[in-house]
Amino acid sequence: MTHGAATSSAAASPGITPSPTAAIPVYKPADATGPAQNVPLPVKPPLADEFSKAGIEAFARYWYDTLSYAFETGEMSPLESISDPGCIPCARTKAGVAPWHQEGRWTVGGQMIVVGAQSSFEVAPDGTHQVVSSVHQKLISYYRADGTLVESHPETTPAADILIGSYENGKWTAMTVEHLGGSAP
């Protein structure tokens, strides 16, 4: 009896080479040397499309995930797709965030952290519902294309925000999102 190494059929068949596997892009957070790469899109949980107390609370958390994505990438379309075009604080956020990511500039940090989200799920006279969230933003630093640090803002303390949402066609839309007290998040 002989003992030998087993061979695969591909190795035994001349002219057949294994196909290379596509490299899965790896997320690299931004740092002082350059912008984030391969930032994963936030995934909306199915609960965030439910017309329920838990649904609007999940939607509020998802809205902040898309805001974090915007700060990290400058890409506003995920946030815009779930925000009403008439949302003035949303437009102000876009006006500040999107231009910074042009001409090679980038940000480091700035993730939005939702500590809690609570809704009474009572319908307002205009048919909307409200969620009050406790939210803070991680330290954010702004860099020019040449790597120069322009400014940094320290991590904020948790603040109360209110998201006013409208439910139509099986999904929530943020009509406005503001700090309780009146300014944009």
PDB file of C-alpha atoms in Angstrom:
ATOM      1  CA  MET A   1       0.000   0.000   0.000  1.00  0.00           C
ATOM      2  CA  THR A   2       1.358   3.440  -0.914  1.00  0.00           C
ATOM      3  CA  HIS A   3       0.709   6.603   0.966  1.00  0.00           C
ATOM      4  CA  GLY A   4       0.764   9.777  -1.098  1.00  0.00           C
ATOM      5  CA  ALA A   5      -0.658  13.255  -1.143  1.00  0.00           C
ATOM      6  CA  ALA A   6      -4.133  13.641  -2.517  1.00  0.00           C
ATOM      7  CA  THR A   7      -4.465  15.865  -5.543  1.00  0.00           C
ATOM      8  CA  SER A   8      -7.387  18.052  -6.466  1.00  0.00           C
ATOM      9  CA  SER A   9      -9.099  17.602  -9.780  1.00  0.00           C
ATOM     10  CA  ALA A  10      -8.149  21.167 -10.736  1.00  0.00           C
ATOM     11  CA  ALA A  11      -4.498  20.447 -10.092  1.00  0.00           C
ATOM     12  CA  ALA A  12      -4.736  17.195 -12.020  1.00  0.00           C
ATOM     13  CA  SER A  13      -6.403  18.827 -15.028  1.00  0.00           C
ATOM     14  CA  PRO A  14      -4.000  20.909 -17.077  1.00  0.00           C
ATOM     15  CA  GLY A  15      -5.198  24.358 -18.149  1.00  0.00           C
ATOM     16  CA  ILE A  16      -7.674  24.872 -15.306  1.00  0.00           C
ATOM     17  CA  THR A  17      -6.743  27.552 -12.840  1.00  0.00           C
ATOM     18  CA  PRO A  18      -8.777  28.510  -9.821  1.00  0.00           C
ATOM     19  CA  SER A  19     -10.593  31.798 -10.275  1.00  0.00           C
ATOM     20  CA  PRO A  20      -9.460  34.570  -7.963  1.00  0.00           C
ATOM     21  CA  THR A  21     -11.908  35.680  -5.344  1.00  0.00           C
ATOM     22  CA  ALA A  22     -12.855  39.345  -5.375  1.00  0.00           C
ATOM     23  CA  ALA A  23     -11.380  41.235  -2.475  1.00  0.00           C
ATOM     24  CA  ILE A  24     -14.016  42.497  -0.094  1.00  0.00           C
ATOM     25  CA  PRO A  25     -13.493  46.212   0.483  1.00  0.00           C
ATOM     26  CA  VAL A  26     -12.403  46.850   4.040  1.00  0.00           C
ATOM     27  CA  TYR A  27     -13.737  49.840   5.962  1.00  0.00           C
ATOM     28  CA  LYS A  28     -10.994  52.241   7.001  1.00  0.00           C
ATOM     29  CA  PRO A  29     -12.071  55.089   9.274  1.00  0.00           C
ATOM     30  CA  ALA A  30     -10.757  58.550   8.509  1.00  0.00           C
ATOM     31  CA  ASP A  31      -7.682  59.669  10.378  1.00  0.00           C
ATOM     32  CA  ALA A  32      -5.147  62.488  10.169  1.00  0.00           C
ATOM     33  CA  THR A  33      -3.613  60.904   7.049  1.00  0.00           C
ATOM     34  CA  GLY A  34      -6.749  60.760   4.913  1.00  0.00           C
ATOM     35  CA  PRO A  35     -10.493  60.329   4.522  1.00  0.00           C
ATOM     36  CA  ALA A  36     -12.494  57.255   5.403  1.00  0.00           C
ATOM     37  CA  GLN A  37     -12.624  54.514   2.795  1.00  0.00           C
ATOM     38  CA  ASN A  38     -15.318  51.942   2.012  1.00  0.00           C
ATOM     39  CA  VAL A  39     -17.704  53.389   4.588  1.00  0.00           C
ATOM     40  CA  PRO A  40     -20.634  50.988   4.923  1.00  0.00           C
ATOM     41  CA  LEU A  41     -24.045  52.456   4.201  1.00  0.00           C
ATOM     42  CA  PRO A  42     -26.296  52.448   7.234  1.00  0.00           C
ATOM     43  CA  VAL A  43     -28.820  49.616   7.063  1.00  0.00           C
ATOM     44  CA  LYS A  44     -32.392  50.519   7.886  1.00  0.00           C
ATOM     45  CA  PRO A  45     -33.860  47.947  10.253  1.00  0.00           C
ATOM     46  CA  PRO A  46     -37.279  46.633   9.135  1.00  0.00           C
ATOM     47  CA  LEU A  47     -38.738  47.959  12.395  1.00  0.00           C
ATOM     48  CA  ALA A  48     -37.964  51.522  11.208  1.00  0.00           C
ATOM     49  CA  ASP A  49     -40.690  51.180   8.560  1.00  0.00           C
ATOM     50  CA  GLU A  50     -43.395  50.096  11.003  1.00  0.00           C
ATOM     51  CA  PHE A  51     -46.202  52.449  11.942  1.00  0.00           C
ATOM     52  CA  SER A  52     -45.751  52.002  15.665  1.00  0.00           C
ATOM     53  CA  LYS A  53     -44.110  53.569  18.702  1.00  0.00           C
ATOM     54  CA  ALA A  54     -41.155  51.207  18.315  1.00  0.00           C
ATOM     55  CA  GLY A  55     -41.110  51.932  14.577  1.00  0.00           C
ATOM     56  CA  ILE A  56     -40.716  55.695  14.847  1.00  0.00           C
ATOM     57  CA  GLU A  57     -38.129  55.265  17.621  1.00  0.00           C
ATOM     58  CA  ALA A  58     -36.117  52.897  15.375  1.00  0.00           C
ATOM     59  CA  PHE A  59     -36.528  55.364  12.507  1.00  0.00           C
ATOM     60  CA  ALA A  60     -35.083  58.184  14.641  1.00  0.00           C
ATOM     61  CA  ARG A  61     -32.035  56.055  15.455  1.00  0.00           C
ATOM     62  CA  TYR A  62     -31.617  55.221  11.752  1.00  0.00           C
ATOM     63  CA  TRP A  63     -31.924  58.907  10.820  1.00  0.00           C
ATOM     64  CA  TYR A  64     -28.942  59.663  13.075  1.00  0.00           C
ATOM     65  CA  ASP A  65     -27.014  56.762  11.509  1.00  0.00           C
ATOM     66  CA  THR A  66     -27.466  58.433   8.109  1.00  0.00           C
ATOM     67  CA  LEU A  67     -26.365  61.755   9.615  1.00  0.00           C
ATOM     68  CA  SER A  68     -23.191  60.078  10.930  1.00  0.00           C
ATOM     69  CA  TYR A  69     -22.615  58.647   7.449  1.00  0.00           C
ATOM     70  CA  ALA A  70     -22.964  62.154   5.981  1.00  0.00           C
ATOM     71  CA  PHE A  71     -20.397  63.573   8.413  1.00  0.00           C
ATOM     72  CA  GLU A  72     -17.967  60.767   7.577  1.00  0.00           C
ATOM     73  CA  THR A  73     -18.382  60.786   3.790  1.00  0.00           C
ATOM     74  CA  GLY A  74     -20.018  64.042   2.725  1.00  0.00           C
ATOM     75  CA  GLU A  75     -22.624  61.920   0.930  1.00  0.00           C
ATOM     76  CA  MET A  76     -26.045  63.288   1.779  1.00  0.00           C
ATOM     77  CA  SER A  77     -28.331  61.044  -0.313  1.00  0.00           C
ATOM     78  CA  PRO A  78     -29.110  58.470   2.435  1.00  0.00           C
ATOM     79  CA  LEU A  79     -30.138  61.289   4.796  1.00  0.00           C
ATOM     80  CA  GLU A  80     -32.028  63.150   2.081  1.00  0.00           C
ATOM     81  CA  SER A  81     -33.930  60.017   1.071  1.00  0.00           C
ATOM     82  CA  ILE A  82     -35.586  59.858   4.507  1.00  0.00           C
ATOM     83  CA  SER A  83     -35.949  63.603   5.147  1.00  0.00           C
ATOM     84  CA  ASP A  84     -38.623  65.904   3.769  1.00  0.00           C
ATOM     85  CA  PRO A  85     -37.296  68.392   1.170  1.00  0.00           C
ATOM     86  CA  GLY A  86     -38.809  71.164   3.309  1.00  0.00           C
ATOM     87  CA  CYS A  87     -36.773  70.200   6.387  1.00  0.00           C
ATOM     88  CA  ILE A  88     -34.877  73.447   7.008  1.00  0.00           C
ATOM     89  CA  PRO A  89     -32.485  72.053   9.671  1.00  0.00           C
ATOM     90  CA  CYS A  90     -31.690  69.181   7.262  1.00  0.00           C
ATOM     91  CA  ALA A  91     -30.856  71.694   4.507  1.00  0.00           C
ATOM     92  CA  ARG A  92     -28.617  73.657   6.901  1.00  0.00           C
ATOM     93  CA  THR A  93     -26.813  70.442   7.817  1.00  0.00           C
ATOM     94  CA  LYS A  94     -26.252  69.666   4.129  1.00  0.00           C
ATOM     95  CA  ALA A  95     -24.953  73.192   3.501  1.00  0.00           C
ATOM     96  CA  GLY A  96     -22.336  72.715   6.216  1.00  0.00           C
ATOM     97  CA  VAL A  97     -21.362  69.070   5.719  1.00  0.00           C
ATOM     98  CA  ALA A  98     -21.343  68.380   1.966  1.00  0.00           C
ATOM     99  CA  PRO A  99     -19.049  71.255   0.877  1.00  0.00           C
ATOM    100  CA  TRP A 100     -16.427  70.326   3.444  1.00  0.00           C
ATOM    101  CA  HIS A 101     -15.876  67.003   1.661  1.00  0.00           C
ATOM    102  CA  GLN A 102     -15.016  68.665  -1.664  1.00  0.00           C
ATOM    103  CA  GLU A 103     -11.566  69.450  -3.056  1.00  0.00           C
ATOM    104  CA  GLY A 104      -9.939  66.621  -1.100  1.00  0.00           C
ATOM    105  CA  ARG A 105     -11.027  67.798   2.358  1.00  0.00           C
ATOM    106  CA  TRP A 106     -12.313  65.365   4.962  1.00  0.00           C
ATOM    107  CA  THR A 107     -13.470  64.977   8.533  1.00  0.00           C
ATOM    108  CA  VAL A 108     -12.416  62.585  11.271  1.00  0.00           C
ATOM    109  CA  GLY A 109     -14.984  61.457  13.808  1.00  0.00           C
ATOM    110  CA  GLY A 110     -18.274  63.243  14.242  1.00  0.00           C
ATOM    111  CA  GLN A 111     -20.421  60.146  14.728  1.00  0.00           C
ATOM    112  CA  MET A 112     -23.835  60.807  16.203  1.00  0.00           C
ATOM    113  CA  ILE A 113     -24.570  58.684  19.268  1.00  0.00           C
ATOM    114  CA  VAL A 114     -28.201  58.154  20.230  1.00  0.00           C
ATOM    115  CA  VAL A 115     -28.357  57.524  23.968  1.00  0.00           C
ATOM    116  CA  GLY A 116     -32.112  57.053  23.918  1.00  0.00           C
ATOM    117  CA  ALA A 117     -35.191  57.691  21.780  1.00  0.00           C
ATOM    118  CA  GLN A 118     -38.698  57.942  23.170  1.00  0.00           C
ATOM    119  CA  SER A 119     -42.083  58.610  21.593  1.00  0.00           C
ATOM    120  CA  SER A 120     -45.512  58.784  23.188  1.00  0.00           C
ATOM    121  CA  PHE A 121     -46.809  57.882  19.707  1.00  0.00           C
ATOM    122  CA  GLU A 122     -49.602  60.409  20.039  1.00  0.00           C
ATOM    123  CA  VAL A 123     -50.717  61.905  16.764  1.00  0.00           C
ATOM    124  CA  ALA A 124     -50.262  65.682  16.463  1.00  0.00           C
ATOM    125  CA  PRO A 125     -53.019  67.835  14.922  1.00  0.00           C
ATOM    126  CA  ASP A 126     -51.125  67.843  11.599  1.00  0.00           C
ATOM    127  CA  GLY A 127     -50.951  64.021  11.578  1.00  0.00           C
ATOM    128  CA  THR A 128     -47.270  63.771  12.513  1.00  0.00           C
ATOM    129  CA  HIS A 129     -45.628  61.948  15.395  1.00  0.00           C
ATOM    130  CA  GLN A 130     -42.704  63.044  17.556  1.00  0.00           C
ATOM    131  CA  VAL A 131     -39.638  61.335  18.952  1.00  0.00           C
ATOM    132  CA  VAL A 132     -37.448  62.944  21.579  1.00  0.00           C
ATOM    133  CA  SER A 133     -33.900  61.620  21.467  1.00  0.00           C
ATOM    134  CA  SER A 134     -30.895  62.139  23.688  1.00  0.00           C
ATOM    135  CA  VAL A 135     -28.015  62.570  21.237  1.00  0.00           C
ATOM    136  CA  HIS A 136     -24.390  63.608  21.311  1.00  0.00           C
ATOM    137  CA  GLN A 137     -21.675  63.914  18.691  1.00  0.00           C
ATOM    138  CA  LYS A 138     -18.190  62.448  18.971  1.00  0.00           C
ATOM    139  CA  LEU A 139     -15.134  64.672  18.584  1.00  0.00           C
ATOM    140  CA  ILE A 140     -14.926  65.914  14.996  1.00  0.00           C
ATOM    141  CA  SER A 141     -11.829  67.260  13.239  1.00  0.00           C
ATOM    142  CA  TYR A 142     -11.716  69.001   9.858  1.00  0.00           C
ATOM    143  CA  TYR A 143      -8.752  68.489   7.501  1.00  0.00           C
ATOM    144  CA  ARG A 144      -7.677  70.196   4.286  1.00  0.00           C
ATOM    145  CA  ALA A 145      -6.507  68.180   1.290  1.00  0.00           C
ATOM    146  CA  ASP A 146      -2.862  68.807   2.271  1.00  0.00           C
ATOM    147  CA  GLY A 147      -3.480  67.184   5.673  1.00  0.00           C
ATOM    148  CA  THR A 148      -3.597  70.432   7.626  1.00  0.00           C
ATOM    149  CA  LEU A 149      -5.914  70.284  10.615  1.00  0.00           C
ATOM    150  CA  VAL A 150      -8.269  73.254  10.337  1.00  0.00           C
ATOM    151  CA  GLU A 151     -10.270  72.833  13.534  1.00  0.00           C
ATOM    152  CA  SER A 152     -11.638  70.306  15.976  1.00  0.00           C
ATOM    153  CA  HIS A 153     -14.824  70.356  18.004  1.00  0.00           C
ATOM    154  CA  PRO A 154     -14.886  68.338  21.235  1.00  0.00           C
ATOM    155  CA  GLU A 155     -17.394  65.612  21.901  1.00  0.00           C
ATOM    156  CA  THR A 156     -20.696  67.162  22.869  1.00  0.00           C
ATOM    157  CA  THR A 157     -22.711  66.322  25.937  1.00  0.00           C
ATOM    158  CA  PRO A 158     -26.030  64.584  25.304  1.00  0.00           C
ATOM    159  CA  ALA A 159     -28.751  67.014  24.248  1.00  0.00           C
ATOM    160  CA  ALA A 160     -32.442  66.550  23.642  1.00  0.00           C
ATOM    161  CA  ASP A 161     -33.494  66.573  19.989  1.00  0.00           C
ATOM    162  CA  ILE A 162     -36.969  66.265  18.564  1.00  0.00           C
ATOM    163  CA  LEU A 163     -37.695  64.493  15.299  1.00  0.00           C
ATOM    164  CA  ILE A 164     -41.100  65.138  13.797  1.00  0.00           C
ATOM    165  CA  GLY A 165     -42.009  62.279  11.499  1.00  0.00           C
ATOM    166  CA  SER A 166     -44.737  61.687   8.965  1.00  0.00           C
ATOM    167  CA  TYR A 167     -45.817  58.176   7.977  1.00  0.00           C
ATOM    168  CA  GLU A 168     -46.916  57.655   4.390  1.00  0.00           C
ATOM    169  CA  ASN A 169     -46.682  54.831   1.844  1.00  0.00           C
ATOM    170  CA  GLY A 170     -45.317  52.395   4.415  1.00  0.00           C
ATOM    171  CA  LYS A 171     -42.406  54.494   5.630  1.00  0.00           C
ATOM    172  CA  TRP A 172     -41.420  57.332   7.926  1.00  0.00           C
ATOM    173  CA  THR A 173     -40.040  60.668   6.724  1.00  0.00           C
ATOM    174  CA  ALA A 174     -38.326  63.221   8.969  1.00  0.00           C
ATOM    175  CA  MET A 175     -40.208  66.485   8.540  1.00  0.00           C
ATOM    176  CA  THR A 176     -37.811  68.325  10.836  1.00  0.00           C
ATOM    177  CA  VAL A 177     -35.138  67.467  13.396  1.00  0.00           C
ATOM    178  CA  GLU A 178     -34.109  70.110  15.899  1.00  0.00           C
ATOM    179  CA  HIS A 179     -32.509  70.529  19.285  1.00  0.00           C
ATOM    180  CA  LEU A 180     -35.190  71.170  21.857  1.00  0.00           C
ATOM    181  CA  GLY A 181     -34.573  74.860  22.032  1.00  0.00           C
ATOM    182  CA  GLY A 182     -34.631  75.388  18.281  1.00  0.00           C
ATOM    183  CA  SER A 183     -31.370  74.772  16.408  1.00  0.00           C
ATOM    184  CA  ALA A 184     -30.350  72.003  14.016  1.00  0.00           C
ATOM    185  CA  PRO A 185     -28.562  68.906  15.342  1.00  0.00           C
TER     186      PRO A 185
END
